[in-house]
Amino acid sequence: MKKIITIIILLAIILSFGGAMYYLYQKNAEDPVTYETEAPSTQTIVKKTVATGSILPLEEVFIKPNISGVIEEIFVEGGDYVKSGDLICRIKVVPNLNALNDARNNIDEAKIGLDDQTRNLERQKGLFEKGVISKVDLERAQVAYDQAKQGYRAANKRYDIVKTGTTKGFGNAANTQIRATVSGMVLEVPVEVGNQVIESNNFNEGTTIATIADVDKMIFEGKVDESEVGKIKEDLPLEITVGAIENKVFNAVLDYIAPKGNAENGAIQFEIKGTLKKQDSTFIRAGLSANASIILARADSVLAVKEALVQFDGKTKKPFVEVATGDQEFERRDIELGVSDGIFVEIKSGIDASDKIKIWNAIKPDEFSK
């Protein structure tokens, strides 16, 4: 019995030893690991963040009437260029019956006063000719008559204004003639002939008859997320791309960042504005959607490597790469990094264009040949 147990133990030892030798043989028979290398390249690296928004005029002027009525005639349409003072439209006044009645009563009262002063003046002239009153009394009667006459004329003009919106002697200042207050392009005319409009006053904004803007002065207005707003600052360059205008980039300058954000769809958004540089050849329509690339940093034609090739020391956290010194032989090189766009990173020092950088993905020769 003891001999059988001894034989079994010896056989187990022999099998274990044989298995270990076979495993070592297989490991030695495997092909050695081969690392590829990659040379640095010259790149233009741009670090940026993106904001979405639209193109708008720097200043929009809303033309509103100062009298209520009905649009009788329109002289412009969207896209027309106008100068300050040009006629936009004409309004037909629809008189208010109460105001019209009051104006009519004022005429009647002024007529009564004028008739009374006319009789008084005639009476005073007769008395003056007889030497009963002095010249001063006659002059007072003349002044009272002139004032009554002026009041009668004013009452008639007031009646005409209430009834028609204008009167004799006003010319281009008539309330019924709506004119441009600035020069520029008419962006839109949201009313049509026959529409009723309301005058602009302290209690009502009034009806917008036309919108005018200088289309040579356009801005980008957009929003950035709170995670990005800390990276940007005023005077940074912008590259604007407009969806409706292909293969065209417009330059702008960031000149406004809102001091307060607003919650939108569960995220805090900050408004930004950037002034576009004047465009001589391309017409940009107001309201077009656009994207703005905010250039945080830029490095033109610099030595760069892919970020995947860069490693960081576990203790010092300083960056380094491994440079080929021979066939599958590498040495560590500490490097100084610059601008990164997430794919390439600028190399300020540590390597040059002739160095071969180790790629950290291990590839077997037979896999590499496929």
PDB file of N, CA, C and O in Angstrom, residues 292-330:
ATOM      1  N   ALA A 292     -20.179  79.882 -33.120  1.00  0.00           N
ATOM      2  CA  ALA A 292     -18.965  80.678 -32.906  1.00  0.00           C
ATOM      3  C   ALA A 292     -17.916  79.823 -32.213  1.00  0.00           C
ATOM      4  O   ALA A 292     -18.167  79.264 -31.140  1.00  0.00           O
ATOM      5  N   SER A 293     -16.749  79.710 -32.839  1.00  0.00           N
ATOM      6  CA  SER A 293     -15.608  79.055 -32.202  1.00  0.00           C
ATOM      7  C   SER A 293     -14.796  80.126 -31.494  1.00  0.00           C
ATOM      8  O   SER A 293     -14.225  81.013 -32.140  1.00  0.00           O
ATOM      9  N   ILE A 294     -14.771  80.059 -30.180  1.00  0.00           N
ATOM     10  CA  ILE A 294     -14.031  81.038 -29.385  1.00  0.00           C
ATOM     11  C   ILE A 294     -12.596  80.542 -29.249  1.00  0.00           C
ATOM     12  O   ILE A 294     -12.344  79.497 -28.651  1.00  0.00           O
ATOM     13  N   ILE A 295     -11.660  81.275 -29.820  1.00  0.00           N
ATOM     14  CA  ILE A 295     -10.259  80.852 -29.840  1.00  0.00           C
ATOM     15  C   ILE A 295      -9.629  81.166 -28.493  1.00  0.00           C
ATOM     16  O   ILE A 295      -9.339  82.325 -28.173  1.00  0.00           O
ATOM     17  N   LEU A 296      -9.409  80.111 -27.689  1.00  0.00           N
ATOM     18  CA  LEU A 296      -8.800  80.293 -26.370  1.00  0.00           C
ATOM     19  C   LEU A 296      -7.280  80.425 -26.470  1.00  0.00           C
ATOM     20  O   LEU A 296      -6.661  81.168 -25.706  1.00  0.00           O
ATOM     21  N   ALA A 297      -6.667  79.687 -27.376  1.00  0.00           N
ATOM     22  CA  ALA A 297      -5.208  79.747 -27.579  1.00  0.00           C
ATOM     23  C   ALA A 297      -4.911  79.223 -28.978  1.00  0.00           C
ATOM     24  O   ALA A 297      -5.659  78.412 -29.524  1.00  0.00           O
ATOM     25  N   ARG A 298      -3.779  79.672 -29.538  1.00  0.00           N
ATOM     26  CA  ARG A 298      -3.429  79.272 -30.899  1.00  0.00           C
ATOM     27  C   ARG A 298      -1.913  79.214 -31.031  1.00  0.00           C
ATOM     28  O   ARG A 298      -1.200  80.086 -30.528  1.00  0.00           O
ATOM     29  N   ALA A 299      -1.435  78.176 -31.693  1.00  0.00           N
ATOM     30  CA  ALA A 299      -0.007  78.023 -31.972  1.00  0.00           C
ATOM     31  C   ALA A 299       0.136  77.624 -33.436  1.00  0.00           C
ATOM     32  O   ALA A 299      -0.332  76.556 -33.837  1.00  0.00           O
ATOM     33  N   ASP A 300       0.746  78.466 -34.234  1.00  0.00           N
ATOM     34  CA  ASP A 300       0.871  78.237 -35.673  1.00  0.00           C
ATOM     35  C   ASP A 300       2.200  77.569 -36.007  1.00  0.00           C
ATOM     36  O   ASP A 300       3.271  78.024 -35.568  1.00  0.00           O
ATOM     37  N   SER A 301       2.117  76.493 -36.799  1.00  0.00           N
ATOM     38  CA  SER A 301       3.292  75.799 -37.344  1.00  0.00           C
ATOM     39  C   SER A 301       4.313  75.465 -36.254  1.00  0.00           C
ATOM     40  O   SER A 301       5.457  75.923 -36.278  1.00  0.00           O
ATOM     41  N   VAL A 302       3.884  74.687 -35.285  1.00  0.00           N
ATOM     42  CA  VAL A 302       4.754  74.308 -34.174  1.00  0.00           C
ATOM     43  C   VAL A 302       4.988  72.799 -34.198  1.00  0.00           C
ATOM     44  O   VAL A 302       4.229  72.038 -34.804  1.00  0.00           O
ATOM     45  N   LEU A 303       6.058  72.357 -33.502  1.00  0.00           N
ATOM     46  CA  LEU A 303       6.345  70.930 -33.371  1.00  0.00           C
ATOM     47  C   LEU A 303       5.315  70.318 -32.423  1.00  0.00           C
ATOM     48  O   LEU A 303       5.084  70.834 -31.328  1.00  0.00           O
ATOM     49  N   ALA A 304       4.695  69.228 -32.856  1.00  0.00           N
ATOM     50  CA  ALA A 304       3.628  68.636 -32.058  1.00  0.00           C
ATOM     51  C   ALA A 304       3.642  67.122 -32.185  1.00  0.00           C
ATOM     52  O   ALA A 304       4.141  66.563 -33.164  1.00  0.00           O
ATOM     53  N   VAL A 305       3.076  66.453 -31.172  1.00  0.00           N
ATOM     54  CA  VAL A 305       2.866  65.011 -31.201  1.00  0.00           C
ATOM     55  C   VAL A 305       1.439  64.739 -30.757  1.00  0.00           C
ATOM     56  O   VAL A 305       0.774  65.597 -30.181  1.00  0.00           O
ATOM     57  N   LYS A 306       0.984  63.535 -31.021  1.00  0.00           N
ATOM     58  CA  LYS A 306      -0.342  63.157 -30.550  1.00  0.00           C
ATOM     59  C   LYS A 306      -0.337  63.029 -29.035  1.00  0.00           C
ATOM     60  O   LYS A 306       0.626  62.540 -28.451  1.00  0.00           O
ATOM     61  N   GLU A 307      -1.423  63.453 -28.427  1.00  0.00           N
ATOM     62  CA  GLU A 307      -1.490  63.404 -26.960  1.00  0.00           C
ATOM     63  C   GLU A 307      -1.384  61.982 -26.438  1.00  0.00           C
ATOM     64  O   GLU A 307      -0.922  61.759 -25.315  1.00  0.00           O
ATOM     65  N   ALA A 308      -1.792  60.983 -27.232  1.00  0.00           N
ATOM     66  CA  ALA A 308      -1.740  59.590 -26.796  1.00  0.00           C
ATOM     67  C   ALA A 308      -0.307  59.117 -26.568  1.00  0.00           C
ATOM     68  O   ALA A 308      -0.087  58.114 -25.875  1.00  0.00           O
ATOM     69  N   LEU A 309       0.681  59.795 -27.138  1.00  0.00           N
ATOM     70  CA  LEU A 309       2.079  59.390 -26.981  1.00  0.00           C
ATOM     71  C   LEU A 309       2.701  59.927 -25.702  1.00  0.00           C
ATOM     72  O   LEU A 309       3.788  59.502 -25.317  1.00  0.00           O
ATOM     73  N   VAL A 310       2.036  60.878 -25.066  1.00  0.00           N
ATOM     74  CA  VAL A 310       2.596  61.536 -23.888  1.00  0.00           C
ATOM     75  C   VAL A 310       2.195  60.778 -22.626  1.00  0.00           C
ATOM     76  O   VAL A 310       1.028  60.420 -22.441  1.00  0.00           O
ATOM     77  N   GLN A 311       3.196  60.509 -21.756  1.00  0.00           N
ATOM     78  CA  GLN A 311       2.960  59.877 -20.460  1.00  0.00           C
ATOM     79  C   GLN A 311       3.320  60.866 -19.352  1.00  0.00           C
ATOM     80  O   GLN A 311       4.007  61.871 -19.587  1.00  0.00           O
ATOM     81  N   PHE A 312       2.851  60.578 -18.149  1.00  0.00           N
ATOM     82  CA  PHE A 312       3.118  61.457 -17.024  1.00  0.00           C
ATOM     83  C   PHE A 312       3.714  60.650 -15.882  1.00  0.00           C
ATOM     84  O   PHE A 312       3.229  59.554 -15.556  1.00  0.00           O
ATOM     85  N   ASP A 313       4.749  61.200 -15.284  1.00  0.00           N
ATOM     86  CA  ASP A 313       5.421  60.541 -14.177  1.00  0.00           C
ATOM     87  C   ASP A 313       4.466  60.391 -13.002  1.00  0.00           C
ATOM     88  O   ASP A 313       3.742  61.342 -12.650  1.00  0.00           O
ATOM     89  N   GLY A 314       4.464  59.205 -12.390  1.00  0.00           N
ATOM     90  CA  GLY A 314       3.537  58.935 -11.300  1.00  0.00           C
ATOM     91  C   GLY A 314       3.782  59.776 -10.078  1.00  0.00           C
ATOM     92  O   GLY A 314       2.853  60.047  -9.317  1.00  0.00           O
ATOM     93  N   LYS A 315       5.028  60.204  -9.857  1.00  0.00           N
ATOM     94  CA  LYS A 315       5.353  60.987  -8.653  1.00  0.00           C
ATOM     95  C   LYS A 315       5.356  62.486  -8.942  1.00  0.00           C
ATOM     96  O   LYS A 315       4.718  63.272  -8.243  1.00  0.00           O
ATOM     97  N   THR A 316       6.098  62.898  -9.969  1.00  0.00           N
ATOM     98  CA  THR A 316       6.244  64.329 -10.249  1.00  0.00           C
ATOM     99  C   THR A 316       5.130  64.885 -11.123  1.00  0.00           C
ATOM    100  O   THR A 316       4.972  66.108 -11.220  1.00  0.00           O
ATOM    101  N   LYS A 317       4.383  64.003 -11.796  1.00  0.00           N
ATOM    102  CA  LYS A 317       3.312  64.391 -12.719  1.00  0.00           C
ATOM    103  C   LYS A 317       3.829  65.168 -13.930  1.00  0.00           C
ATOM    104  O   LYS A 317       3.050  65.785 -14.645  1.00  0.00           O
ATOM    105  N   LYS A 318       5.120  65.113 -14.169  1.00  0.00           N
ATOM    106  CA  LYS A 318       5.687  65.811 -15.314  1.00  0.00           C
ATOM    107  C   LYS A 318       5.572  64.936 -16.565  1.00  0.00           C
ATOM    108  O   LYS A 318       5.702  63.712 -16.496  1.00  0.00           O
ATOM    109  N   PRO A 319       5.369  65.552 -17.744  1.00  0.00           N
ATOM    110  CA  PRO A 319       5.190  64.774 -18.978  1.00  0.00           C
ATOM    111  C   PRO A 319       6.517  64.260 -19.523  1.00  0.00           C
ATOM    112  O   PRO A 319       7.568  64.890 -19.352  1.00  0.00           O
ATOM    113  N   PHE A 320       6.446  63.109 -20.195  1.00  0.00           N
ATOM    114  CA  PHE A 320       7.624  62.568 -20.855  1.00  0.00           C
ATOM    115  C   PHE A 320       7.186  61.662 -21.987  1.00  0.00           C
ATOM    116  O   PHE A 320       6.014  61.253 -22.076  1.00  0.00           O
ATOM    117  N   VAL A 321       8.120  61.352 -22.878  1.00  0.00           N
ATOM    118  CA  VAL A 321       7.899  60.381 -23.948  1.00  0.00           C
ATOM    119  C   VAL A 321       9.107  59.457 -23.984  1.00  0.00           C
ATOM    120  O   VAL A 321      10.148  59.749 -23.374  1.00  0.00           O
ATOM    121  N   GLU A 322       8.971  58.348 -24.668  1.00  0.00           N
ATOM    122  CA  GLU A 322      10.098  57.448 -24.860  1.00  0.00           C
ATOM    123  C   GLU A 322      10.543  57.544 -26.313  1.00  0.00           C
ATOM    124  O   GLU A 322       9.744  57.376 -27.231  1.00  0.00           O
ATOM    125  N   VAL A 323      11.841  57.820 -26.496  1.00  0.00           N
ATOM    126  CA  VAL A 323      12.417  58.042 -27.819  1.00  0.00           C
ATOM    127  C   VAL A 323      13.274  56.846 -28.204  1.00  0.00           C
ATOM    128  O   VAL A 323      14.047  56.327 -27.383  1.00  0.00           O
ATOM    129  N   ALA A 324      13.143  56.400 -29.443  1.00  0.00           N
ATOM    130  CA  ALA A 324      13.909  55.250 -29.932  1.00  0.00           C
ATOM    131  C   ALA A 324      15.392  55.595 -30.028  1.00  0.00           C
ATOM    132  O   ALA A 324      15.768  56.630 -30.593  1.00  0.00           O
ATOM    133  N   THR A 325      16.232  54.718 -29.466  1.00  0.00           N
ATOM    134  CA  THR A 325      17.692  54.884 -29.558  1.00  0.00           C
ATOM    135  C   THR A 325      18.317  53.765 -30.381  1.00  0.00           C
ATOM    136  O   THR A 325      19.510  53.806 -30.679  1.00  0.00           O
ATOM    137  N   GLY A 326      17.554  52.751 -30.707  1.00  0.00           N
ATOM    138  CA  GLY A 326      18.012  51.610 -31.479  1.00  0.00           C
ATOM    139  C   GLY A 326      16.827  50.733 -31.827  1.00  0.00           C
ATOM    140  O   GLY A 326      15.663  51.144 -31.695  1.00  0.00           O
ATOM    141  N   ASP A 327      17.125  49.503 -32.281  1.00  0.00           N
ATOM    142  CA  ASP A 327      16.062  48.569 -32.640  1.00  0.00           C
ATOM    143  C   ASP A 327      15.337  48.115 -31.380  1.00  0.00           C
ATOM    144  O   ASP A 327      15.889  47.350 -30.583  1.00  0.00           O
ATOM    145  N   GLN A 328      14.090  48.643 -31.213  1.00  0.00           N
ATOM    146  CA  GLN A 328      13.262  48.326 -30.046  1.00  0.00           C
ATOM    147  C   GLN A 328      13.943  48.694 -28.730  1.00  0.00           C
ATOM    148  O   GLN A 328      13.732  48.068 -27.701  1.00  0.00           O
ATOM    149  N   GLU A 329      14.760  49.746 -28.800  1.00  0.00           N
ATOM    150  CA  GLU A 329      15.394  50.281 -27.600  1.00  0.00           C
ATOM    151  C   GLU A 329      14.951  51.737 -27.442  1.00  0.00           C
ATOM    152  O   GLU A 329      14.995  52.513 -28.398  1.00  0.00           O
ATOM    153  N   PHE A 330      14.545  52.107 -26.227  1.00  0.00           N
ATOM    154  CA  PHE A 330      13.979  53.432 -26.001  1.00  0.00           C
ATOM    155  C   PHE A 330      14.569  54.043 -24.739  1.00  0.00           C
ATOM    156  O   PHE A 330      14.981  53.329 -23.810  1.00  0.00           O
TER     157      PHE A 330
END
